[in-house]
PDB file of C-alpha atoms in Angstrom:
ATOM      1  CA  UNK V   1      -2.666 -25.120 -10.643  1.00 72.00           C
ATOM      2  CA  UNK V   2      -5.554 -22.835  -8.992  1.00 82.00           C
ATOM      3  CA  UNK V   3      -4.112 -23.284  -5.552  1.00 84.00           C
ATOM      4  CA  UNK V   4      -0.295 -22.049  -7.088  1.00 87.00           C
ATOM      5  CA  UNK V   5      -2.168 -18.604  -8.897  1.00 88.00           C
ATOM      6  CA  UNK V   6      -4.238 -18.228  -5.793  1.00 88.00           C
ATOM      7  CA  UNK V   7      -0.929 -17.866  -3.735  1.00 91.00           C
ATOM      8  CA  UNK V   8       1.043 -15.521  -6.441  1.00 92.00           C
ATOM      9  CA  UNK V   9      -2.474 -13.621  -7.121  1.00 92.00           C
ATOM     10  CA  UNK V  10      -2.696 -13.019  -3.149  1.00 92.00           C
ATOM     11  CA  UNK V  11       1.143 -12.149  -3.063  1.00 93.00           C
ATOM     12  CA  UNK V  12       0.798  -9.736  -5.391  1.00 94.00           C
ATOM     13  CA  UNK V  13      -2.445  -8.096  -4.041  1.00 94.00           C
ATOM     14  CA  UNK V  14      -0.541  -7.542  -0.713  1.00 93.00           C
ATOM     15  CA  UNK V  15       2.343  -5.880  -2.660  1.00 94.00           C
ATOM     16  CA  UNK V  16       0.633  -3.605  -4.509  1.00 94.00           C
ATOM     17  CA  UNK V  17      -1.250  -3.016  -0.790  1.00 93.00           C
ATOM     18  CA  UNK V  18       2.005  -2.741   1.473  1.00 93.00           C
ATOM     19  CA  UNK V  19       4.412  -0.816  -1.389  1.00 92.00           C
ATOM     20  CA  UNK V  20       3.223   2.723  -0.877  1.00 90.00           C
ATOM     21  CA  UNK V  21       3.715   1.866   3.503  1.00 90.00           C
ATOM     22  CA  UNK V  22       7.075   0.961   2.603  1.00 88.00           C
ATOM     23  CA  UNK V  23       7.777   4.074   1.259  1.00 86.00           C
ATOM     24  CA  UNK V  24       6.178   6.179   4.289  1.00 86.00           C
ATOM     25  CA  UNK V  25       6.399   3.960   6.958  1.00 80.00           C
ATOM     26  CA  UNK V  26       9.413   1.422   5.888  1.00 66.00           C
ATOM     27  CA  UNK V  27      11.730   4.477   4.138  1.00 68.00           C
ATOM     28  CA  UNK V  28      10.735   7.299   6.519  1.00 73.00           C
ATOM     29  CA  UNK V  29       9.548   5.315   9.808  1.00 75.00           C
ATOM     30  CA  UNK V  30       6.493   7.847   9.945  1.00 80.00           C
ATOM     31  CA  UNK V  31       3.657   5.251  11.103  1.00 81.00           C
ATOM     32  CA  UNK V  32       0.819   6.597   8.885  1.00 87.00           C
ATOM     33  CA  UNK V  33      -2.524   5.284   9.596  1.00 88.00           C
ATOM     34  CA  UNK V  34      -3.821   6.645   7.025  1.00 90.00           C
ATOM     35  CA  UNK V  35      -2.624   4.721   4.907  1.00 91.00           C
ATOM     36  CA  UNK V  36      -6.133   2.879   4.674  1.00 91.00           C
ATOM     37  CA  UNK V  37      -7.910   5.997   3.543  1.00 92.00           C
ATOM     38  CA  UNK V  38      -5.773   6.733   0.879  1.00 93.00           C
ATOM     39  CA  UNK V  39      -6.371   3.104  -0.565  1.00 94.00           C
ATOM     40  CA  UNK V  40     -10.147   4.237  -0.009  1.00 94.00           C
ATOM     41  CA  UNK V  41      -9.622   7.669  -2.365  1.00 93.00           C
ATOM     42  CA  UNK V  42      -8.350   5.274  -4.521  1.00 93.00           C
ATOM     43  CA  UNK V  43     -11.531   2.799  -4.438  1.00 92.00           C
ATOM     44  CA  UNK V  44     -13.578   5.896  -5.361  1.00 93.00           C
ATOM     45  CA  UNK V  45     -11.969   7.658  -8.070  1.00 92.00           C
ATOM     46  CA  UNK V  46     -12.836   4.500  -9.522  1.00 91.00           C
ATOM     47  CA  UNK V  47     -15.968   4.817  -8.821  1.00 91.00           C
ATOM     48  CA  UNK V  48     -16.163   8.091 -10.087  1.00 91.00           C
ATOM     49  CA  UNK V  49     -15.099   6.906 -13.384  1.00 90.00           C
ATOM     50  CA  UNK V  50     -17.482   4.235 -13.471  1.00 85.00           C
ATOM     51  CA  UNK V  51     -20.240   6.484 -12.711  1.00 86.00           C
ATOM     52  CA  UNK V  52     -19.307   8.773 -15.435  1.00 86.00           C
ATOM     53  CA  UNK V  53     -19.034   6.088 -17.659  1.00 84.00           C
ATOM     54  CA  UNK V  54     -15.364   6.329 -18.608  1.00 86.00           C
ATOM     55  CA  UNK V  55     -12.926   4.001 -19.546  1.00 85.00           C
ATOM     56  CA  UNK V  56     -12.208   2.023 -16.310  1.00 85.00           C
ATOM     57  CA  UNK V  57      -8.175   2.414 -17.093  1.00 88.00           C
ATOM     58  CA  UNK V  58      -8.730   6.592 -16.583  1.00 91.00           C
ATOM     59  CA  UNK V  59      -9.307   5.086 -13.019  1.00 90.00           C
ATOM     60  CA  UNK V  60      -5.600   4.338 -12.745  1.00 92.00           C
ATOM     61  CA  UNK V  61      -4.130   7.843 -13.557  1.00 93.00           C
ATOM     62  CA  UNK V  62      -7.188   9.267 -11.629  1.00 94.00           C
ATOM     63  CA  UNK V  63      -6.469   7.431  -8.661  1.00 93.00           C
ATOM     64  CA  UNK V  64      -2.336   8.717  -9.068  1.00 94.00           C
ATOM     65  CA  UNK V  65      -3.332  11.988  -9.210  1.00 95.00           C
ATOM     66  CA  UNK V  66      -5.634  11.921  -6.470  1.00 94.00           C
ATOM     67  CA  UNK V  67      -2.772  10.068  -4.121  1.00 94.00           C
ATOM     68  CA  UNK V  68      -0.307  13.124  -5.298  1.00 94.00           C
ATOM     69  CA  UNK V  69      -2.778  15.810  -4.525  1.00 94.00           C
ATOM     70  CA  UNK V  70      -3.945  13.987  -0.849  1.00 94.00           C
ATOM     71  CA  UNK V  71       0.066  13.225  -0.098  1.00 92.00           C
ATOM     72  CA  UNK V  72       1.425  16.878  -0.748  1.00 93.00           C
ATOM     73  CA  UNK V  73      -1.173  18.624   1.209  1.00 93.00           C
ATOM     74  CA  UNK V  74      -0.840  16.203   4.117  1.00 92.00           C
ATOM     75  CA  UNK V  75       2.607  16.300   4.061  1.00 90.00           C
ATOM     76  CA  UNK V  76       2.871  20.096   4.260  1.00 90.00           C
ATOM     77  CA  UNK V  77       0.061  20.619   6.576  1.00 90.00           C
ATOM     78  CA  UNK V  78       0.159  17.686   9.068  1.00 89.00           C
ATOM     79  CA  UNK V  79       2.858  15.733   8.614  1.00 88.00           C
ATOM     80  CA  UNK V  80       5.889  18.230   8.317  1.00 85.00           C
ATOM     81  CA  UNK V  81       5.939  19.461  11.290  1.00 86.00           C
ATOM     82  CA  UNK V  82       5.692  15.744  13.514  1.00 84.00           C
ATOM     83  CA  UNK V  83       8.778  14.577  12.003  1.00 80.00           C
ATOM     84  CA  UNK V  84      10.656  14.318  15.260  1.00 79.00           C
ATOM     85  CA  UNK V  85       7.175  13.588  17.047  1.00 83.00           C
ATOM     86  CA  UNK V  86       6.537  10.108  16.120  1.00 80.00           C
ATOM     87  CA  UNK V  87       3.554   9.836  18.746  1.00 84.00           C
ATOM     88  CA  UNK V  88       1.751  12.968  17.795  1.00 87.00           C
ATOM     89  CA  UNK V  89       1.977  12.073  14.193  1.00 86.00           C
ATOM     90  CA  UNK V  90       0.493   8.525  14.903  1.00 87.00           C
ATOM     91  CA  UNK V  91      -2.158  10.001  16.338  1.00 89.00           C
ATOM     92  CA  UNK V  92      -2.186  12.891  13.631  1.00 91.00           C
ATOM     93  CA  UNK V  93      -2.598  10.424  10.677  1.00 91.00           C
ATOM     94  CA  UNK V  94      -4.994   8.240  12.387  1.00 91.00           C
ATOM     95  CA  UNK V  95      -7.394  11.477  12.829  1.00 92.00           C
ATOM     96  CA  UNK V  96      -6.762  12.087   8.918  1.00 92.00           C
ATOM     97  CA  UNK V  97      -7.864   8.778   8.350  1.00 92.00           C
ATOM     98  CA  UNK V  98     -11.538   9.566  10.178  1.00 92.00           C
ATOM     99  CA  UNK V  99     -11.955  12.644   8.432  1.00 93.00           C
ATOM    100  CA  UNK V 100     -10.908  11.562   5.518  1.00 92.00           C
ATOM    101  CA  UNK V 101     -14.131   8.444   5.779  1.00 91.00           C
ATOM    102  CA  UNK V 102     -16.380  10.696   7.114  1.00 92.00           C
ATOM    103  CA  UNK V 103     -15.605  13.296   4.285  1.00 92.00           C
ATOM    104  CA  UNK V 104     -16.299  10.159   2.041  1.00 92.00           C
ATOM    105  CA  UNK V 105     -19.650   9.360   3.657  1.00 92.00           C
ATOM    106  CA  UNK V 106     -20.772  12.342   3.461  1.00 92.00           C
ATOM    107  CA  UNK V 107     -20.419  12.624  -0.566  1.00 90.00           C
ATOM    108  CA  UNK V 108     -21.101   9.437  -1.708  1.00 89.00           C
ATOM    109  CA  UNK V 109     -22.905   7.579   1.483  1.00 88.00           C
ATOM    110  CA  UNK V 110     -22.092   4.664   3.277  1.00 88.00           C
ATOM    111  CA  UNK V 111     -23.864   1.948   1.073  1.00 88.00           C
ATOM    112  CA  UNK V 112     -21.478  -0.404  -0.490  1.00 86.00           C
ATOM    113  CA  UNK V 113     -20.291   0.365  -4.545  1.00 85.00           C
ATOM    114  CA  UNK V 114     -19.125  -1.686  -7.006  1.00 84.00           C
ATOM    115  CA  UNK V 115     -17.224  -0.469  -9.974  1.00 84.00           C
ATOM    116  CA  UNK V 116     -16.623  -1.756 -13.571  1.00 77.00           C
ATOM    117  CA  UNK V 117     -13.838  -4.141 -14.484  1.00 79.00           C
ATOM    118  CA  UNK V 118     -11.345  -3.569 -16.846  1.00 80.00           C
ATOM    119  CA  UNK V 119     -11.291  -7.120 -18.220  1.00 73.00           C
ATOM    120  CA  UNK V 120     -14.643  -8.342 -16.727  1.00 70.00           C
ATOM    121  CA  UNK V 121     -15.622 -11.854 -18.440  1.00 65.00           C
ATOM    122  CA  UNK V 122     -11.971 -12.771 -19.300  1.00 70.00           C
ATOM    123  CA  UNK V 123     -10.565 -15.812 -18.494  1.00 73.00           C
ATOM    124  CA  UNK V 124      -6.970 -17.275 -19.297  1.00 71.00           C
ATOM    125  CA  UNK V 125      -6.352 -21.047 -19.226  1.00 73.00           C
ATOM    126  CA  UNK V 126      -3.446 -21.927 -17.208  1.00 74.00           C
ATOM    127  CA  UNK V 127      -2.209 -25.516 -17.631  1.00 71.00           C
ATOM    128  CA  UNK V 128      -5.766 -26.031 -18.399  1.00 74.00           C
ATOM    129  CA  UNK V 129      -7.287 -24.327 -15.644  1.00 77.00           C
ATOM    130  CA  UNK V 130      -9.427 -21.318 -16.085  1.00 80.00           C
ATOM    131  CA  UNK V 131      -8.088 -18.229 -14.061  1.00 83.00           C
ATOM    132  CA  UNK V 132      -9.477 -14.412 -13.867  1.00 83.00           C
ATOM    133  CA  UNK V 133      -7.693 -12.202 -16.229  1.00 85.00           C
ATOM    134  CA  UNK V 134      -7.619  -9.577 -14.256  1.00 87.00           C
ATOM    135  CA  UNK V 135      -5.949 -11.112 -11.020  1.00 88.00           C
ATOM    136  CA  UNK V 136      -3.108 -12.374 -13.109  1.00 89.00           C
ATOM    137  CA  UNK V 137      -2.488  -9.099 -14.171  1.00 90.00           C
ATOM    138  CA  UNK V 138      -1.897  -8.124 -11.001  1.00 93.00           C
ATOM    139  CA  UNK V 139       1.529 -10.377 -10.642  1.00 93.00           C
ATOM    140  CA  UNK V 140       3.095  -8.488 -13.505  1.00 94.00           C
ATOM    141  CA  UNK V 141       2.054  -5.531 -12.037  1.00 94.00           C
ATOM    142  CA  UNK V 142       3.303  -6.012  -8.458  1.00 94.00           C
ATOM    143  CA  UNK V 143       6.726  -6.917 -10.317  1.00 95.00           C
ATOM    144  CA  UNK V 144       6.970  -3.876 -12.419  1.00 95.00           C
ATOM    145  CA  UNK V 145       6.099  -1.451  -9.232  1.00 94.00           C
ATOM    146  CA  UNK V 146       8.765  -3.564  -6.887  1.00 93.00           C
ATOM    147  CA  UNK V 147      11.405  -3.351 -10.014  1.00 94.00           C
ATOM    148  CA  UNK V 148      10.807   0.983 -10.379  1.00 94.00           C
ATOM    149  CA  UNK V 149      10.730   1.198  -6.496  1.00 92.00           C
ATOM    150  CA  UNK V 150      13.906  -0.535  -6.314  1.00 91.00           C
ATOM    151  CA  UNK V 151      15.707   0.756  -9.305  1.00 92.00           C
ATOM    152  CA  UNK V 152      14.852   4.544  -8.152  1.00 90.00           C
ATOM    153  CA  UNK V 153      15.741   3.917  -4.195  1.00 86.00           C
ATOM    154  CA  UNK V 154      19.040   2.290  -4.859  1.00 86.00           C
ATOM    155  CA  UNK V 155      20.383   3.101  -8.332  1.00 82.00           C
ATOM    156  CA  UNK V 156      19.389   6.888  -8.590  1.00 89.00           C
ATOM    157  CA  UNK V 157      20.604  10.192  -7.000  1.00 88.00           C
ATOM    158  CA  UNK V 158      16.905  10.552  -5.501  1.00 88.00           C
ATOM    159  CA  UNK V 159      17.397   6.486  -3.815  1.00 85.00           C
ATOM    160  CA  UNK V 160      20.712   7.621  -2.246  1.00 85.00           C
ATOM    161  CA  UNK V 161      19.256  11.182  -0.799  1.00 86.00           C
ATOM    162  CA  UNK V 162      16.946   9.582   0.728  1.00 83.00           C
ATOM    163  CA  UNK V 163      18.890   7.359   2.337  1.00 79.00           C
ATOM    164  CA  UNK V 164      21.125   9.840   3.752  1.00 82.00           C
ATOM    165  CA  UNK V 165      18.189  11.666   5.453  1.00 80.00           C
ATOM    166  CA  UNK V 166      16.888   9.136   7.303  1.00 76.00           C
ATOM    167  CA  UNK V 167      20.494   7.652   8.381  1.00 76.00           C
ATOM    168  CA  UNK V 168      21.293  11.044   9.814  1.00 76.00           C
ATOM    169  CA  UNK V 169      19.493  14.080   8.404  1.00 74.00           C
ATOM    170  CA  UNK V 170      21.758  16.681   9.952  1.00 77.00           C
ATOM    171  CA  UNK V 171      24.971  15.454   8.183  1.00 82.00           C
ATOM    172  CA  UNK V 172      22.625  15.186   5.159  1.00 80.00           C
ATOM    173  CA  UNK V 173      22.105  18.729   5.615  1.00 82.00           C
ATOM    174  CA  UNK V 174      25.191  19.643   6.058  1.00 83.00           C
ATOM    175  CA  UNK V 175      26.401  18.271   2.760  1.00 78.00           C
ATOM    176  CA  UNK V 176      23.906  20.147   0.858  1.00 82.00           C
ATOM    177  CA  UNK V 177      20.776  17.749   1.062  1.00 84.00           C
ATOM    178  CA  UNK V 178      17.450  19.298   0.867  1.00 83.00           C
ATOM    179  CA  UNK V 179      16.103  16.910   3.375  1.00 79.00           C
ATOM    180  CA  UNK V 180      12.582  18.917   3.597  1.00 81.00           C
ATOM    181  CA  UNK V 181      11.995  18.052  -0.151  1.00 87.00           C
ATOM    182  CA  UNK V 182      13.650  14.523   0.256  1.00 86.00           C
ATOM    183  CA  UNK V 183      11.089  13.664   2.685  1.00 86.00           C
ATOM    184  CA  UNK V 184       7.585  16.111   0.395  1.00 90.00           C
ATOM    185  CA  UNK V 185       8.578  13.580  -2.665  1.00 90.00           C
ATOM    186  CA  UNK V 186       8.722  10.177  -0.470  1.00 90.00           C
ATOM    187  CA  UNK V 187       5.690  11.058   1.397  1.00 91.00           C
ATOM    188  CA  UNK V 188       3.602  12.062  -1.926  1.00 93.00           C
ATOM    189  CA  UNK V 189       4.888   9.227  -3.609  1.00 93.00           C
ATOM    190  CA  UNK V 190       3.799   6.431  -0.873  1.00 92.00           C
ATOM    191  CA  UNK V 191       0.490   8.236  -1.090  1.00 93.00           C
ATOM    192  CA  UNK V 192       0.103   8.302  -4.628  1.00 95.00           C
ATOM    193  CA  UNK V 193       1.427   4.438  -4.157  1.00 94.00           C
ATOM    194  CA  UNK V 194      -1.653   3.795  -1.563  1.00 93.00           C
ATOM    195  CA  UNK V 195      -4.682   5.592  -3.579  1.00 94.00           C
ATOM    196  CA  UNK V 196      -3.420   3.715  -6.818  1.00 94.00           C
ATOM    197  CA  UNK V 197      -3.476   0.233  -4.813  1.00 93.00           C
ATOM    198  CA  UNK V 198      -7.036   1.194  -4.156  1.00 92.00           C
ATOM    199  CA  UNK V 199      -7.948   1.646  -7.738  1.00 92.00           C
ATOM    200  CA  UNK V 200      -6.540  -1.805  -8.416  1.00 92.00           C
ATOM    201  CA  UNK V 201      -8.182  -3.674  -6.156  1.00 91.00           C
ATOM    202  CA  UNK V 202     -11.418  -2.260  -6.115  1.00 90.00           C
ATOM    203  CA  UNK V 203     -12.718  -4.540  -9.378  1.00 86.00           C
ATOM    204  CA  UNK V 204     -11.814  -7.673  -6.295  1.00 86.00           C
ATOM    205  CA  UNK V 205     -14.086  -6.109  -4.106  1.00 83.00           C
ATOM    206  CA  UNK V 206     -16.614  -3.453  -3.446  1.00 84.00           C
ATOM    207  CA  UNK V 207     -15.917   0.048  -2.250  1.00 90.00           C
ATOM    208  CA  UNK V 208     -17.194   1.588   0.852  1.00 90.00           C
ATOM    209  CA  UNK V 209     -15.625   4.397   3.488  1.00 89.00           C
ATOM    210  CA  UNK V 210     -13.555   1.925   5.208  1.00 87.00           C
ATOM    211  CA  UNK V 211     -12.132  -0.551   2.336  1.00 89.00           C
ATOM    212  CA  UNK V 212      -9.016   0.254   3.170  1.00 87.00           C
ATOM    213  CA  UNK V 213      -9.319  -0.584   6.937  1.00 86.00           C
ATOM    214  CA  UNK V 214      -8.640  -4.823   6.369  1.00 85.00           C
ATOM    215  CA  UNK V 215      -5.801  -3.988   4.885  1.00 88.00           C
ATOM    216  CA  UNK V 216      -3.615  -1.533   7.035  1.00 88.00           C
ATOM    217  CA  UNK V 217      -2.801  -4.111   9.956  1.00 88.00           C
ATOM    218  CA  UNK V 218      -1.749  -6.824   7.285  1.00 90.00           C
ATOM    219  CA  UNK V 219       0.340  -3.804   5.551  1.00 90.00           C
ATOM    220  CA  UNK V 220       1.640  -2.758   8.705  1.00 88.00           C
ATOM    221  CA  UNK V 221       2.813  -6.228  10.078  1.00 90.00           C
ATOM    222  CA  UNK V 222       4.452  -6.897   6.455  1.00 91.00           C
ATOM    223  CA  UNK V 223       6.561  -3.663   6.485  1.00 89.00           C
ATOM    224  CA  UNK V 224       8.016  -4.719   9.883  1.00 87.00           C
ATOM    225  CA  UNK V 225       8.477  -7.702   8.797  1.00 89.00           C
ATOM    226  CA  UNK V 226      10.436  -7.384   5.663  1.00 84.00           C
ATOM    227  CA  UNK V 227      12.548  -4.426   6.360  1.00 74.00           C
ATOM    228  CA  UNK V 228      13.335  -1.804   3.691  1.00 76.00           C
ATOM    229  CA  UNK V 229      13.913  -3.588   0.914  1.00 81.00           C
ATOM    230  CA  UNK V 230      11.360  -3.499  -2.024  1.00 88.00           C
ATOM    231  CA  UNK V 231      12.813  -7.404  -2.957  1.00 88.00           C
ATOM    232  CA  UNK V 232      12.193  -8.341   0.262  1.00 87.00           C
ATOM    233  CA  UNK V 233       8.841  -7.331   1.216  1.00 90.00           C
ATOM    234  CA  UNK V 234       7.861  -8.757  -2.013  1.00 91.00           C
ATOM    235  CA  UNK V 235       8.888 -12.271  -1.086  1.00 91.00           C
ATOM    236  CA  UNK V 236       7.387 -11.277   2.807  1.00 91.00           C
ATOM    237  CA  UNK V 237       4.295 -11.033   0.851  1.00 93.00           C
ATOM    238  CA  UNK V 238       4.735 -14.290  -1.269  1.00 93.00           C
ATOM    239  CA  UNK V 239       5.519 -16.160   1.711  1.00 92.00           C
ATOM    240  CA  UNK V 240       2.656 -15.036   4.016  1.00 93.00           C
ATOM    241  CA  UNK V 241       0.605 -15.371   1.371  1.00 92.00           C
ATOM    242  CA  UNK V 242       1.013 -18.541   0.840  1.00 93.00           C
ATOM    243  CA  UNK V 243       0.616 -19.587   4.406  1.00 92.00           C
ATOM    244  CA  UNK V 244      -2.653 -17.310   4.102  1.00 92.00           C
ATOM    245  CA  UNK V 245      -4.351 -19.023   1.103  1.00 92.00           C
ATOM    246  CA  UNK V 246      -3.470 -22.487   2.746  1.00 92.00           C
ATOM    247  CA  UNK V 247      -4.935 -21.300   5.640  1.00 92.00           C
ATOM    248  CA  UNK V 248      -7.865 -20.090   4.374  1.00 90.00           C
ATOM    249  CA  UNK V 249      -8.266 -23.063   1.904  1.00 89.00           C
ATOM    250  CA  UNK V 250      -7.724 -26.380   3.960  1.00 89.00           C
ATOM    251  CA  UNK V 251      -8.665 -24.792   7.274  1.00 87.00           C
ATOM    252  CA  UNK V 252     -10.756 -22.132   7.630  1.00 86.00           C
ATOM    253  CA  UNK V 253     -11.267 -18.738   5.806  1.00 86.00           C
ATOM    254  CA  UNK V 254     -11.750 -16.617   9.477  1.00 85.00           C
ATOM    255  CA  UNK V 255      -8.368 -18.392  10.537  1.00 87.00           C
ATOM    256  CA  UNK V 256      -7.147 -17.505   7.448  1.00 86.00           C
ATOM    257  CA  UNK V 257      -7.509 -13.758   7.229  1.00 84.00           C
ATOM    258  CA  UNK V 258      -5.488 -14.130  11.037  1.00 88.00           C
ATOM    259  CA  UNK V 259      -2.368 -15.750   9.531  1.00 91.00           C
ATOM    260  CA  UNK V 260      -0.496 -12.919   8.263  1.00 91.00           C
ATOM    261  CA  UNK V 261      -0.630 -11.235  12.361  1.00 90.00           C
ATOM    262  CA  UNK V 262       0.148 -14.307  13.790  1.00 91.00           C
ATOM    263  CA  UNK V 263       2.679 -15.416  11.737  1.00 91.00           C
ATOM    264  CA  UNK V 264       4.339 -11.589  11.885  1.00 90.00           C
ATOM    265  CA  UNK V 265       4.086 -11.303  15.663  1.00 90.00           C
ATOM    266  CA  UNK V 266       6.202 -15.142  16.200  1.00 91.00           C
ATOM    267  CA  UNK V 267       8.682 -13.577  13.803  1.00 89.00           C
ATOM    268  CA  UNK V 268       9.494 -10.554  15.383  1.00 87.00           C
ATOM    269  CA  UNK V 269       9.051 -12.347  18.741  1.00 87.00           C
ATOM    270  CA  UNK V 270      11.872 -14.709  17.389  1.00 86.00           C
ATOM    271  CA  UNK V 271      14.089 -11.912  15.150  1.00 83.00           C
ATOM    272  CA  UNK V 272      12.826  -8.408  16.517  1.00 76.00           C
ATOM    273  CA  UNK V 273      14.870  -6.584  13.222  1.00 74.00           C
ATOM    274  CA  UNK V 274      12.470  -8.945  10.600  1.00 73.00           C
ATOM    275  CA  UNK V 275      14.029  -9.836   7.938  1.00 73.00           C
ATOM    276  CA  UNK V 276      16.057  -7.307   7.457  1.00 66.00           C
ATOM    277  CA  UNK V 277      20.343  -7.631   7.181  1.00 55.00           C
ATOM    278  CA  UNK V 278      20.941  -4.047   8.394  1.00 52.00           C
TER     279      UNK V 278
END
């Protein structure tokens, strides 16, 4: 039972981390190397809340606000001029990640920090097994985020306009769709999701200026394999997360950390479009 719960919670963590990148990279086709730095910003939002001795749950709206603010500024100043220059966008977001990381070091230092856990010491009994309540909470959170983003992209005018801009921006402009506004809102949403993910993950680990980097490679691999579908991303996180847990448990934790990149590379070798049906 513990193994099954580990698989589900690992898949939930992977999806929460990757959802923001899916909005920016999977939907908009912008390679955002600053995604890991956005996670780190969310982590430090939680740390500030802990320092102020406030309710730990306040870190979530604070992380969202920070992500939206940073996303809006980055899209306007850095990313917008580079939509037609993807290689330059890679360098720009990579440089931005370095700037954010060094700025955090200047303000908070390099040492690892710890934040208050909203459900400190709370365990649920599942089939006779005690398991962390906070880790279990991440499962419905991931499902809720998946459902909301799927509804947004598939069942709203915003989602229709977003797909139109990505498929043929010139035609979308001719139909009266404000493509710059659509890209602005989509990028801001993706940044907010990245920062929120950082806040959600900090109770499970320490906070440091490079905390987002380990998640970045796995997130890119998962998005590349899953295509542009949120349910597809969730299923990919479940399958690859299960393999990661099994390898870490029965073989070696170090090899477990390499499982997702290796599986993604093999999948893309066999199916260059990954699991995408398009």
